[in-house]
PDB file of C-alpha atoms and ligand atoms in Angstrom:
ATOM      1  CA  UNK C   1      88.310 108.032  99.379  1.00 78.00           C
ATOM      2  CA  UNK C   2      86.928 106.035 101.593  1.00 88.00           C
ATOM      3  CA  UNK C   3      89.602 103.573 103.920  1.00 98.00           C
ATOM      4  CA  UNK C   4      88.550 101.192 106.288  1.00 98.00           C
ATOM      5  CA  UNK C   5      91.536 101.566 109.179  1.00 98.00           C
ATOM      6  CA  UNK C   6      91.789 105.581 108.717  1.00 98.00           C
ATOM      7  CA  UNK C   7      89.967 108.062 108.144  1.00 98.00           C
ATOM      8  CA  UNK C   8      91.150 110.487 106.343  1.00 98.00           C
ATOM      9  CA  UNK C   9      89.571 114.585 105.724  1.00 98.00           C
ATOM     10  CA  UNK C  10      90.797 118.215 104.419  1.00 98.00           C
ATOM     11  CA  UNK C  11      90.422 121.096 106.820  1.00 98.00           C
ATOM     12  CA  UNK C  12      91.371 123.790 104.672  1.00 98.00           C
ATOM     13  CA  UNK C  13      94.933 123.255 104.195  1.00 98.00           C
ATOM     14  CA  UNK C  14      95.504 120.674 106.560  1.00 98.00           C
ATOM     15  CA  UNK C  15      95.377 117.193 105.303  1.00 98.00           C
ATOM     16  CA  UNK C  16      94.044 115.149 108.628  1.00 98.00           C
ATOM     17  CA  UNK C  17      94.736 111.305 109.125  1.00 98.00           C
ATOM     18  CA  UNK C  18      92.693 109.289 111.863  1.00 98.00           C
ATOM     19  CA  UNK C  19      94.241 105.976 112.523  1.00 98.00           C
ATOM     20  CA  UNK C  20      90.936 103.897 113.095  1.00 98.00           C
ATOM     21  CA  UNK C  21      91.051 100.402 114.520  1.00 98.00           C
ATOM     22  CA  UNK C  22      89.746 100.710 117.935  1.00 98.00           C
ATOM     23  CA  UNK C  23      89.538  97.561 119.235  1.00 98.00           C
ATOM     24  CA  UNK C  24      92.943  96.659 118.135  1.00 98.00           C
ATOM     25  CA  UNK C  25      94.302 100.112 119.890  1.00 98.00           C
ATOM     26  CA  UNK C  26      94.956 101.324 116.432  1.00 98.00           C
ATOM     27  CA  UNK C  27      97.890  97.519 116.133  1.00 98.00           C
ATOM     28  CA  UNK C  28      99.366  98.849 112.743  1.00 98.00           C
ATOM     29  CA  UNK C  29      98.699  95.954 110.545  1.00 98.00           C
ATOM     30  CA  UNK C  30      99.280  95.521 106.729  1.00 97.00           C
ATOM     31  CA  UNK C  31      96.207  96.848 105.716  1.00 97.00           C
ATOM     32  CA  UNK C  32      96.630 100.164 108.178  1.00 98.00           C
ATOM     33  CA  UNK C  33     100.585 101.128 106.614  1.00 97.00           C
ATOM     34  CA  UNK C  34      99.257 100.562 102.873  1.00 97.00           C
ATOM     35  CA  UNK C  35      95.872 103.422 103.433  1.00 98.00           C
ATOM     36  CA  UNK C  36      97.992 105.649 105.254  1.00 98.00           C
ATOM     37  CA  UNK C  37     100.848 105.826 102.612  1.00 97.00           C
ATOM     38  CA  UNK C  38      97.942 105.874 100.178  1.00 98.00           C
ATOM     39  CA  UNK C  39      96.065 108.911 101.991  1.00 98.00           C
ATOM     40  CA  UNK C  40      99.183 110.399 102.636  1.00 98.00           C
ATOM     41  CA  UNK C  41     100.000 110.058  98.189  1.00 98.00           C
ATOM     42  CA  UNK C  42      97.163 111.668  97.901  1.00 98.00           C
ATOM     43  CA  UNK C  43      97.952 114.789 100.480  1.00 98.00           C
ATOM     44  CA  UNK C  44     101.069 114.967  99.200  1.00 98.00           C
ATOM     45  CA  UNK C  45      99.864 115.886  95.527  1.00 97.00           C
ATOM     46  CA  UNK C  46      97.365 118.553  96.651  1.00 98.00           C
ATOM     47  CA  UNK C  47      98.631 121.253  95.919  1.00 96.00           C
ATOM     48  CA  UNK C  48      96.261 123.045  98.561  1.00 97.00           C
ATOM     49  CA  UNK C  49      97.377 120.907 101.229  1.00 98.00           C
ATOM     50  CA  UNK C  50     100.561 122.249 103.441  1.00 98.00           C
ATOM     51  CA  UNK C  51     100.504 119.833 106.371  1.00 98.00           C
ATOM     52  CA  UNK C  52      99.731 116.852 107.679  1.00 98.00           C
ATOM     53  CA  UNK C  53      98.465 115.766 110.763  1.00 99.00           C
ATOM     54  CA  UNK C  54      98.019 112.301 111.944  1.00 99.00           C
ATOM     55  CA  UNK C  55      96.507 111.165 115.445  1.00 99.00           C
ATOM     56  CA  UNK C  56      94.600 108.036 116.813  1.00 98.00           C
ATOM     57  CA  UNK C  57      92.022 108.250 119.799  1.00 98.00           C
ATOM     58  CA  UNK C  58      91.959 109.012 123.157  1.00 98.00           C
ATOM     59  CA  UNK C  59      92.990 105.687 124.424  1.00 98.00           C
ATOM     60  CA  UNK C  60      95.785 104.992 121.876  1.00 98.00           C
ATOM     61  CA  UNK C  61      97.580 106.689 119.206  1.00 99.00           C
ATOM     62  CA  UNK C  62      98.843 103.176 118.263  1.00 98.00           C
ATOM     63  CA  UNK C  63      99.832 100.216 120.544  1.00 98.00           C
ATOM     64  CA  UNK C  64     102.732  98.865 118.166  1.00 98.00           C
ATOM     65  CA  UNK C  65     102.601  96.922 115.235  1.00 98.00           C
ATOM     66  CA  UNK C  66     100.123  94.253 115.114  1.00 98.00           C
ATOM     67  CA  UNK C  67     101.436  91.733 117.149  1.00 98.00           C
ATOM     68  CA  UNK C  68      98.518  89.121 115.891  1.00 98.00           C
ATOM     69  CA  UNK C  69      99.584  89.680 111.818  1.00 97.00           C
ATOM     70  CA  UNK C  70     103.224  89.040 113.052  1.00 97.00           C
ATOM     71  CA  UNK C  71     102.910  86.201 115.357  1.00 98.00           C
ATOM     72  CA  UNK C  72     103.269  83.513 112.893  1.00 97.00           C
ATOM     73  CA  UNK C  73     105.663  85.124 110.357  1.00 98.00           C
ATOM     74  CA  UNK C  74     108.830  83.426 109.470  1.00 98.00           C
ATOM     75  CA  UNK C  75     112.890  85.093 108.985  1.00 98.00           C
ATOM     76  CA  UNK C  76     112.025  84.869 104.756  1.00 98.00           C
ATOM     77  CA  UNK C  77     109.054  86.367 105.065  1.00 97.00           C
ATOM     78  CA  UNK C  78     109.562  89.255 106.599  1.00 97.00           C
ATOM     79  CA  UNK C  79     112.741  89.619 104.646  1.00 98.00           C
ATOM     80  CA  UNK C  80     111.117  89.162 101.046  1.00 98.00           C
ATOM     81  CA  UNK C  81     108.703  91.398 101.853  1.00 96.00           C
ATOM     82  CA  UNK C  82     110.769  93.780 103.399  1.00 97.00           C
ATOM     83  CA  UNK C  83     108.520  93.928 106.478  1.00 96.00           C
ATOM     84  CA  UNK C  84     107.625  97.290 107.628  1.00 95.00           C
ATOM     85  CA  UNK C  85     109.313  99.182 104.291  1.00 96.00           C
ATOM     86  CA  UNK C  86     106.173 100.634 104.698  1.00 94.00           C
ATOM     87  CA  UNK C  87     107.925 103.405 107.025  1.00 96.00           C
ATOM     88  CA  UNK C  88     110.642 104.366 105.364  1.00 96.00           C
ATOM     89  CA  UNK C  89     107.697 105.433 102.765  1.00 97.00           C
ATOM     90  CA  UNK C  90     106.222 107.203 105.068  1.00 97.00           C
ATOM     91  CA  UNK C  91     109.836 108.721 106.060  1.00 97.00           C
ATOM     92  CA  UNK C  92     110.156 110.047 102.758  1.00 96.00           C
ATOM     93  CA  UNK C  93     106.901 112.189 102.881  1.00 97.00           C
ATOM     94  CA  UNK C  94     108.119 115.904 102.077  1.00 98.00           C
ATOM     95  CA  UNK C  95     105.570 117.612 103.443  1.00 98.00           C
ATOM     96  CA  UNK C  96     105.415 118.433 107.443  1.00 98.00           C
ATOM     97  CA  UNK C  97     103.888 116.031 109.586  1.00 98.00           C
ATOM     98  CA  UNK C  98     102.352 116.391 113.340  1.00 99.00           C
ATOM     99  CA  UNK C  99     101.368 113.918 115.119  1.00 99.00           C
ATOM    100  CA  UNK C 100      98.852 114.790 117.537  1.00 99.00           C
ATOM    101  CA  UNK C 101      99.171 111.553 120.062  1.00 99.00           C
ATOM    102  CA  UNK C 102      97.131 111.018 123.119  1.00 98.00           C
ATOM    103  CA  UNK C 103      97.234 107.506 125.659  1.00 98.00           C
ATOM    104  CA  UNK C 104      99.695 104.758 123.730  1.00 98.00           C
ATOM    105  CA  UNK C 105     102.294 104.853 121.386  1.00 99.00           C
ATOM    106  CA  UNK C 106     103.911 101.777 121.562  1.00 98.00           C
ATOM    107  CA  UNK C 107     106.338 100.026 119.577  1.00 98.00           C
ATOM    108  CA  UNK C 108     105.794 100.872 115.957  1.00 98.00           C
ATOM    109  CA  UNK C 109     103.268 103.247 117.410  1.00 98.00           C
ATOM    110  CA  UNK C 110     106.154 105.327 119.247  1.00 98.00           C
ATOM    111  CA  UNK C 111     108.276 104.854 115.644  1.00 98.00           C
ATOM    112  CA  UNK C 112     105.200 106.426 113.657  1.00 98.00           C
ATOM    113  CA  UNK C 113     105.327 109.366 115.223  1.00 98.00           C
ATOM    114  CA  UNK C 114     108.653 109.857 115.294  1.00 98.00           C
ATOM    115  CA  UNK C 115     108.759 109.411 111.489  1.00 98.00           C
ATOM    116  CA  UNK C 116     106.407 112.541 111.462  1.00 98.00           C
ATOM    117  CA  UNK C 117     108.110 115.756 112.306  1.00 98.00           C
ATOM    118  CA  UNK C 118     106.885 117.788 115.429  1.00 98.00           C
ATOM    119  CA  UNK C 119     104.747 115.536 118.370  1.00 98.00           C
ATOM    120  CA  UNK C 120     101.959 117.035 120.338  1.00 99.00           C
ATOM    121  CA  UNK C 121     101.605 114.933 122.894  1.00 99.00           C
ATOM    122  CA  UNK C 122      98.393 114.652 125.380  1.00 99.00           C
ATOM    123  CA  UNK C 123      99.095 114.623 129.170  1.00 98.00           C
ATOM    124  CA  UNK C 124      97.894 110.672 129.331  1.00 98.00           C
ATOM    125  CA  UNK C 125     100.437 109.920 126.165  1.00 98.00           C
ATOM    126  CA  UNK C 126     102.575 106.939 127.092  1.00 98.00           C
ATOM    127  CA  UNK C 127     105.700 106.209 125.027  1.00 99.00           C
ATOM    128  CA  UNK C 128     107.476 103.346 124.785  1.00 98.00           C
ATOM    129  CA  UNK C 129     109.473 100.393 122.314  1.00 98.00           C
ATOM    130  CA  UNK C 130     108.132  97.040 124.280  1.00 98.00           C
ATOM    131  CA  UNK C 131     109.343  95.380 121.348  1.00 98.00           C
ATOM    132  CA  UNK C 132     111.875  92.769 124.073  1.00 98.00           C
ATOM    133  CA  UNK C 133     108.858  91.762 126.189  1.00 98.00           C
ATOM    134  CA  UNK C 134     108.404  90.360 122.309  1.00 98.00           C
ATOM    135  CA  UNK C 135     111.454  88.387 122.165  1.00 98.00           C
ATOM    136  CA  UNK C 136     111.973  91.589 119.167  1.00 98.00           C
ATOM    137  CA  UNK C 137     113.208  94.772 118.474  1.00 98.00           C
ATOM    138  CA  UNK C 138     112.162  98.185 116.995  1.00 98.00           C
ATOM    139  CA  UNK C 139     111.809  98.011 113.654  1.00 98.00           C
ATOM    140  CA  UNK C 140     110.773 101.026 111.898  1.00 98.00           C
ATOM    141  CA  UNK C 141     113.569 103.060 113.011  1.00 98.00           C
ATOM    142  CA  UNK C 142     112.946 103.404 117.117  1.00 98.00           C
ATOM    143  CA  UNK C 143     116.255 102.583 118.058  1.00 98.00           C
ATOM    144  CA  UNK C 144     117.654 104.907 115.991  1.00 98.00           C
ATOM    145  CA  UNK C 145     115.126 107.938 115.923  1.00 98.00           C
ATOM    146  CA  UNK C 146     114.782 108.000 119.501  1.00 98.00           C
ATOM    147  CA  UNK C 147     118.652 107.296 120.809  1.00 98.00           C
ATOM    148  CA  UNK C 148     118.905 110.519 118.334  1.00 97.00           C
ATOM    149  CA  UNK C 149     115.863 112.519 120.143  1.00 98.00           C
ATOM    150  CA  UNK C 150     116.168 111.204 123.399  1.00 98.00           C
ATOM    151  CA  UNK C 151     120.258 110.318 123.135  1.00 98.00           C
ATOM    152  CA  UNK C 152     121.429 107.094 124.497  1.00 98.00           C
ATOM    153  CA  UNK C 153     120.752 106.816 128.405  1.00 98.00           C
ATOM    154  CA  UNK C 154     116.802 107.007 127.633  1.00 98.00           C
ATOM    155  CA  UNK C 155     116.491 105.259 124.425  1.00 98.00           C
ATOM    156  CA  UNK C 156     118.758 102.307 126.197  1.00 98.00           C
ATOM    157  CA  UNK C 157     116.525 102.171 129.051  1.00 98.00           C
ATOM    158  CA  UNK C 158     113.150 101.995 126.787  1.00 98.00           C
ATOM    159  CA  UNK C 159     114.484  99.497 124.388  1.00 98.00           C
ATOM    160  CA  UNK C 160     116.115  97.749 127.018  1.00 98.00           C
ATOM    161  CA  UNK C 161     113.546  97.575 130.155  1.00 98.00           C
ATOM    162  CA  UNK C 162     110.856  97.737 127.714  1.00 98.00           C
ATOM    163  CA  UNK C 163     109.295 100.049 129.933  1.00 98.00           C
ATOM    164  CA  UNK C 164     106.654 103.147 129.349  1.00 98.00           C
ATOM    165  CA  UNK C 165     107.471 107.126 129.765  1.00 98.00           C
ATOM    166  CA  UNK C 166     104.934 109.904 130.019  1.00 98.00           C
ATOM    167  CA  UNK C 167     104.436 112.598 127.937  1.00 98.00           C
ATOM    168  CA  UNK C 168     106.039 114.752 130.917  1.00 98.00           C
ATOM    169  CA  UNK C 169     109.291 112.223 130.540  1.00 98.00           C
ATOM    170  CA  UNK C 170     108.771 112.395 127.118  1.00 98.00           C
ATOM    171  CA  UNK C 171     109.095 116.676 126.492  1.00 98.00           C
ATOM    172  CA  UNK C 172     111.815 116.800 129.271  1.00 98.00           C
ATOM    173  CA  UNK C 173     113.636 114.193 127.273  1.00 98.00           C
ATOM    174  CA  UNK C 174     113.588 116.068 124.051  1.00 98.00           C
ATOM    175  CA  UNK C 175     111.012 113.474 122.287  1.00 98.00           C
ATOM    176  CA  UNK C 176     107.625 115.911 122.379  1.00 98.00           C
ATOM    177  CA  UNK C 177     107.666 119.569 120.974  1.00 98.00           C
ATOM    178  CA  UNK C 178     104.516 119.911 123.450  1.00 98.00           C
ATOM    179  CA  UNK C 179     102.402 118.617 126.165  1.00 98.00           C
ATOM    180  CA  UNK C 180      98.709 120.022 126.070  1.00 98.00           C
ATOM    181  CA  UNK C 181      95.326 118.603 128.034  1.00 98.00           C
ATOM    182  CA  UNK C 182      93.839 115.976 126.720  1.00 98.00           C
ATOM    183  CA  UNK C 183      90.830 117.465 126.419  1.00 98.00           C
ATOM    184  CA  UNK C 184      92.852 120.194 124.102  1.00 98.00           C
ATOM    185  CA  UNK C 185      94.882 118.084 122.046  1.00 98.00           C
ATOM    186  CA  UNK C 186      93.166 118.194 118.723  1.00 98.00           C
ATOM    187  CA  UNK C 187      92.824 121.706 119.376  1.00 98.00           C
ATOM    188  CA  UNK C 188      96.192 122.913 119.516  1.00 98.00           C
ATOM    189  CA  UNK C 189      97.968 120.051 117.600  1.00 98.00           C
ATOM    190  CA  UNK C 190      94.849 121.790 114.340  1.00 98.00           C
ATOM    191  CA  UNK C 191      96.376 124.982 115.585  1.00 98.00           C
ATOM    192  CA  UNK C 192      99.816 124.059 114.592  1.00 98.00           C
ATOM    193  CA  UNK C 193      99.352 122.097 111.923  1.00 98.00           C
ATOM    194  CA  UNK C 194      97.585 125.388 110.009  1.00 98.00           C
ATOM    195  CA  UNK C 195      99.767 127.753 111.432  1.00 98.00           C
ATOM    196  CA  UNK C 196     102.543 125.411 109.341  1.00 98.00           C
ATOM    197  CA  UNK C 197     100.021 125.135 106.551  1.00 98.00           C
ATOM    198  CA  UNK C 198      99.581 129.510 106.195  1.00 98.00           C
ATOM    199  CA  UNK C 199     102.994 130.097 104.992  1.00 98.00           C
ATOM    200  CA  UNK C 200     105.376 128.764 102.059  1.00 98.00           C
ATOM    201  CA  UNK C 201     105.140 125.596 101.183  1.00 98.00           C
ATOM    202  CA  UNK C 202     108.572 126.113  99.333  1.00 98.00           C
ATOM    203  CA  UNK C 203     109.993 127.657 102.531  1.00 98.00           C
ATOM    204  CA  UNK C 204     108.141 124.766 104.611  1.00 98.00           C
ATOM    205  CA  UNK C 205     109.281 121.953 102.915  1.00 98.00           C
ATOM    206  CA  UNK C 206     112.970 123.400 102.451  1.00 98.00           C
ATOM    207  CA  UNK C 207     113.071 123.600 106.395  1.00 98.00           C
ATOM    208  CA  UNK C 208     111.545 120.360 106.759  1.00 98.00           C
ATOM    209  CA  UNK C 209     114.284 119.018 104.406  1.00 98.00           C
ATOM    210  CA  UNK C 210     117.642 121.213 106.055  1.00 98.00           C
ATOM    211  CA  UNK C 211     116.689 120.434 109.550  1.00 98.00           C
ATOM    212  CA  UNK C 212     116.161 116.667 108.508  1.00 97.00           C
ATOM    213  CA  UNK C 213     119.894 117.067 107.035  1.00 98.00           C
ATOM    214  CA  UNK C 214     121.136 117.770 110.673  1.00 97.00           C
ATOM    215  CA  UNK C 215     120.957 114.093 111.216  1.00 96.00           C
ATOM    216  CA  UNK C 216     122.520 112.837 108.082  1.00 96.00           C
ATOM    217  CA  UNK C 217     125.377 115.043 107.896  1.00 98.00           C
ATOM    218  CA  UNK C 218     128.624 116.953 109.185  1.00 98.00           C
ATOM    219  CA  UNK C 219     127.831 120.063 110.934  1.00 98.00           C
ATOM    220  CA  UNK C 220     130.006 122.343 108.624  1.00 98.00           C
ATOM    221  CA  UNK C 221     128.259 120.148 105.533  1.00 98.00           C
ATOM    222  CA  UNK C 222     124.604 120.831 106.747  1.00 98.00           C
ATOM    223  CA  UNK C 223     125.287 124.709 107.484  1.00 98.00           C
ATOM    224  CA  UNK C 224     126.937 124.958 104.061  1.00 98.00           C
ATOM    225  CA  UNK C 225     123.396 122.892 102.873  1.00 98.00           C
ATOM    226  CA  UNK C 226     121.156 125.410 104.478  1.00 98.00           C
ATOM    227  CA  UNK C 227     122.884 128.709 103.436  1.00 98.00           C
ATOM    228  CA  UNK C 228     122.430 127.247  99.737  1.00 98.00           C
ATOM    229  CA  UNK C 229     118.507 126.443 100.277  1.00 98.00           C
ATOM    230  CA  UNK C 230     118.102 130.212 102.159  1.00 98.00           C
ATOM    231  CA  UNK C 231     120.018 131.659  99.166  1.00 98.00           C
ATOM    232  CA  UNK C 232     117.846 129.581  96.911  1.00 98.00           C
ATOM    233  CA  UNK C 233     114.171 131.370  98.397  1.00 98.00           C
ATOM    234  CA  UNK C 234     115.619 134.239  97.024  1.00 98.00           C
ATOM    235  CA  UNK C 235     114.448 132.717  93.763  1.00 98.00           C
ATOM    236  CA  UNK C 236     111.182 132.827  94.981  1.00 98.00           C
ATOM    237  CA  UNK C 237     107.869 135.101  94.991  1.00 98.00           C
ATOM    238  CA  UNK C 238     106.977 133.837  98.071  1.00 98.00           C
ATOM    239  CA  UNK C 239     110.627 135.812 100.154  1.00 98.00           C
ATOM    240  CA  UNK C 240     109.229 139.069  97.863  1.00 98.00           C
ATOM    241  CA  UNK C 241     105.454 138.805  99.148  1.00 98.00           C
ATOM    242  CA  UNK C 242     106.677 137.789 102.976  1.00 98.00           C
ATOM    243  CA  UNK C 243     109.324 140.217 102.998  1.00 98.00           C
ATOM    244  CA  UNK C 244     107.264 143.170 101.722  1.00 98.00           C
ATOM    245  CA  UNK C 245     104.447 142.510 103.323  1.00 98.00           C
ATOM    246  CA  UNK C 246     106.626 142.847 106.403  1.00 98.00           C
ATOM    247  CA  UNK C 247     107.913 146.395 105.402  1.00 98.00           C
ATOM    248  CA  UNK C 248     104.293 147.266 104.483  1.00 98.00           C
ATOM    249  CA  UNK C 249     102.716 145.867 107.743  1.00 98.00           C
ATOM    250  CA  UNK C 250     100.210 143.596 106.599  1.00 98.00           C
ATOM    251  CA  UNK C 251      99.606 139.845 106.916  1.00 97.00           C
ATOM    252  CA  UNK C 252     101.786 138.092 103.792  1.00 98.00           C
ATOM    253  CA  UNK C 253      99.946 136.488 101.125  1.00 97.00           C
ATOM    254  CA  UNK C 254     101.948 133.397 100.242  1.00 98.00           C
ATOM    255  CA  UNK C 255     101.210 131.625  96.545  1.00 97.00           C
ATOM    256  CA  UNK C 256     103.607 128.554  96.666  1.00 96.00           C
ATOM    257  CA  UNK C 257     105.366 130.138  93.986  1.00 96.00           C
TER     258      UNK C 257
HETATM  259  C1  HXC M 301      97.614  93.631 118.397  1.00 64.16           C
HETATM  260  C2  HXC M 301      96.907  94.522 120.086  1.00 64.16           C
HETATM  261  C3  HXC M 301      98.219  95.327 119.965  1.00 64.16           C
HETATM  262  C4  HXC M 301      98.968  95.201 118.844  1.00 64.16           C
HETATM  263  C5  HXC M 301      97.138  95.821 121.681  1.00 64.16           C
HETATM  264  N1  HXC M 301      95.864  95.135 121.252  1.00 64.16           N
HETATM  265  N2  HXC M 301      98.005  96.164 121.357  1.00 64.16           N
HETATM  266  N3  HXC M 301      96.889  93.731 118.813  1.00 64.16           N
HETATM  267  N4  HXC M 301      99.012  94.166 118.132  1.00 64.16           N
HETATM  268  N5  HXC M 301     100.193  95.561 119.017  1.00 64.16           N
HETATM  269  C6  HXC M 301      94.460  94.530 120.977  1.00 64.16           C
HETATM  270  C7  HXC M 301      94.556  93.796 122.129  1.00 64.16           C
HETATM  271  O1  HXC M 301      95.274  92.355 122.326  1.00 64.16           O
HETATM  272  C8  HXC M 301      92.778  93.698 122.339  1.00 64.16           C
HETATM  273  O2  HXC M 301      92.424  92.737 121.694  1.00 64.16           O
HETATM  274  C9  HXC M 301      93.021  94.932 122.130  1.00 64.16           C
HETATM  275  O3  HXC M 301      93.728  95.521 121.995  1.00 64.16           O
HETATM  276  C10 HXC M 301      92.433  96.092 123.928  1.00 64.16           C
HETATM  277  O4  HXC M 301      94.393  95.791 124.130  1.00 64.16           O
HETATM  278  P1  HXC M 301      94.230  95.137 125.987  1.00 64.16           P
HETATM  279  O5  HXC M 301      95.607  94.666 125.934  1.00 64.16           O
HETATM  280  O6  HXC M 301      93.269  94.462 126.074  1.00 64.16           O
HETATM  281  O7  HXC M 301      93.936  96.743 126.933  1.00 64.16           O
HETATM  282  P2  HXC M 301      94.923  97.468 127.924  1.00 64.16           P
HETATM  283  O8  HXC M 301      94.895  96.271 128.707  1.00 64.16           O
HETATM  284  O9  HXC M 301      94.207  98.472 128.087  1.00 64.16           O
HETATM  285  O10 HXC M 301      96.733  97.379 127.781  1.00 64.16           O
HETATM  286  C11 HXC M 301      96.464  98.363 126.824  1.00 64.16           C
HETATM  287  C12 HXC M 301      98.630  98.452 126.240  1.00 64.16           C
HETATM  288  C13 HXC M 301      98.430  96.236 125.952  1.00 64.16           C
HETATM  289  C14 HXC M 301      99.161  97.960 127.470  1.00 64.16           C
HETATM  290  C15 HXC M 301      98.482  98.928 125.450  1.00 64.16           C
HETATM  291  O11 HXC M 301      97.673  96.361 125.058  1.00 64.16           O
HETATM  292  C16 HXC M 301      99.815  96.057 124.928  1.00 64.16           C
HETATM  293  O12 HXC M 301     100.979  96.004 126.548  1.00 64.16           O
HETATM  294  N6  HXC M 301      99.869  96.099 124.318  1.00 64.16           N
HETATM  295  C17 HXC M 301     101.143  95.412 122.989  1.00 64.16           C
HETATM  296  C18 HXC M 301     101.884  96.602 123.264  1.00 64.16           C
HETATM  297  C19 HXC M 301     103.368  96.191 122.249  1.00 64.16           C
HETATM  298  O13 HXC M 301     103.939  94.959 122.495  1.00 64.16           O
HETATM  299  N7  HXC M 301     103.682  96.863 121.311  1.00 64.16           N
HETATM  300  C20 HXC M 301     104.621  96.488 120.194  1.00 64.16           C
HETATM  301  C21 HXC M 301     104.576  96.146 119.298  1.00 64.16           C
HETATM  302  S1  HXC M 301     105.646  94.958 118.240  1.00 64.16           S
HETATM  303  P3  HXC M 301      91.784  91.842 122.372  1.00 64.16           P
HETATM  304  O14 HXC M 301      90.856  90.755 121.271  1.00 64.16           O
HETATM  305  O15 HXC M 301      92.420  91.175 122.962  1.00 64.16           O
HETATM  306  O16 HXC M 301      90.628  92.393 123.406  1.00 64.16           O
HETATM  307  C22 HXC M 301     106.223  96.321 117.301  1.00 64.16           C
HETATM  308  C23 HXC M 301     107.387  96.360 116.413  1.00 64.16           C
HETATM  309  C24 HXC M 301     107.570  97.551 115.115  1.00 64.16           C
HETATM  310  O17 HXC M 301     105.374  97.314 117.697  1.00 64.16           O
HETATM  311  C25 HXC M 301     108.256  97.058 114.470  1.00 64.16           C
HETATM  312  C26 HXC M 301     107.646  96.268 113.417  1.00 64.16           C
HETATM  313  C27 HXC M 301     108.790  95.802 112.364  1.00 64.16           C
END
C-alpha cells in the first residue's frame, strides 16, 4: 500500500515506517495519523513482522501536531472527534515499536516517540513539550508518559517552560534508551529492531505487555502478573526450543508457537 505522508516498508522481520512530511518537519496532521495507523494495522496482522521501527528525517522526527491544521479548531469539534484518539490507537499496538529519533521530537512528536517501547536517539535529537507556548498543553499523553519516564521535576520543567532537552539530557533523565551518532542512528535502531524480531514473538509481546503493566498496577500485582505470564510461556514450543538450543550450544529456531 502506498501512502502520502509516510513510507512503510518491510525489511526482513522489521516493519519500517518513516514519517514523510519534510516541508512541515513531519508535523502530525490527521492524514499522517490515519496512515500511520493503517501501516501499523498491516504490520500487526503480518505474522512475519516481529518489530516495528518508526523514524523521521535527520532534521525532525516530528515537530508536533500540525499547528496549521489545529489553529481554527473549536472545543466542540475537538471533543466530538476525540481529537488525537489516534494516539491511543497507536499505543494499543501489541508488537514492539522502536523509535529512531533525530532532530526535533516536539509536542506530539515527543509524545509519539514516548508511545514507542524504546527510543534510540541521534546525538542531534531535541525533545520537548512546547504546547504551553501555544496556549495549550500536551494532548497525546505527554504529561503522563513524560512524568513516568523522567519524573515530576523534569516533566514540569519541560511542560511549564516549553524548553527543549538535548539527547544527552534525555538519556541522563531516562527518556531515551541509547544515544548514537546521527549518521549511525538508522543502522543502530534497525539492529535493535532486528534483534527483537529474531526472538519468539509470543515472549516478546508478553514482555512488552508485562513491562507496561508496571505503569498500571501495584508492585505486588505486577510481580504476580509477571510470574503468571512467565509460567504461561512454558506452554510454548519456543520455550522448549530456546532452552534446548542453549543446552545443545546451537542457535534457537523460534517458530512463534
Ligand atoms: C505545522 C510546522 C510545525 C508544526 C514546523 N512546521 N513545525 N507546521 N505544525 N508543529 C513548519 C513551519 O511552519 C515551516 O513551514 C517548516 O515546518 C519549517 O519550520 P521552521 O519553523 O521554518 O524551522 P526552524 O526555524 O528550523 O524551527 C524548527 C522548530 C519550529 C523549532 C521545530 O518549527 C517550531 O517551533 N515548530 C513548532 C513546534 C511546536 O510548537 N510543536 C508543538 C505543536 S502542538 P513554512 O511553510 O512556514 O516554511 C502539539 C500538541 C500535541 O504538538 C497534542 C495534540 C492534541
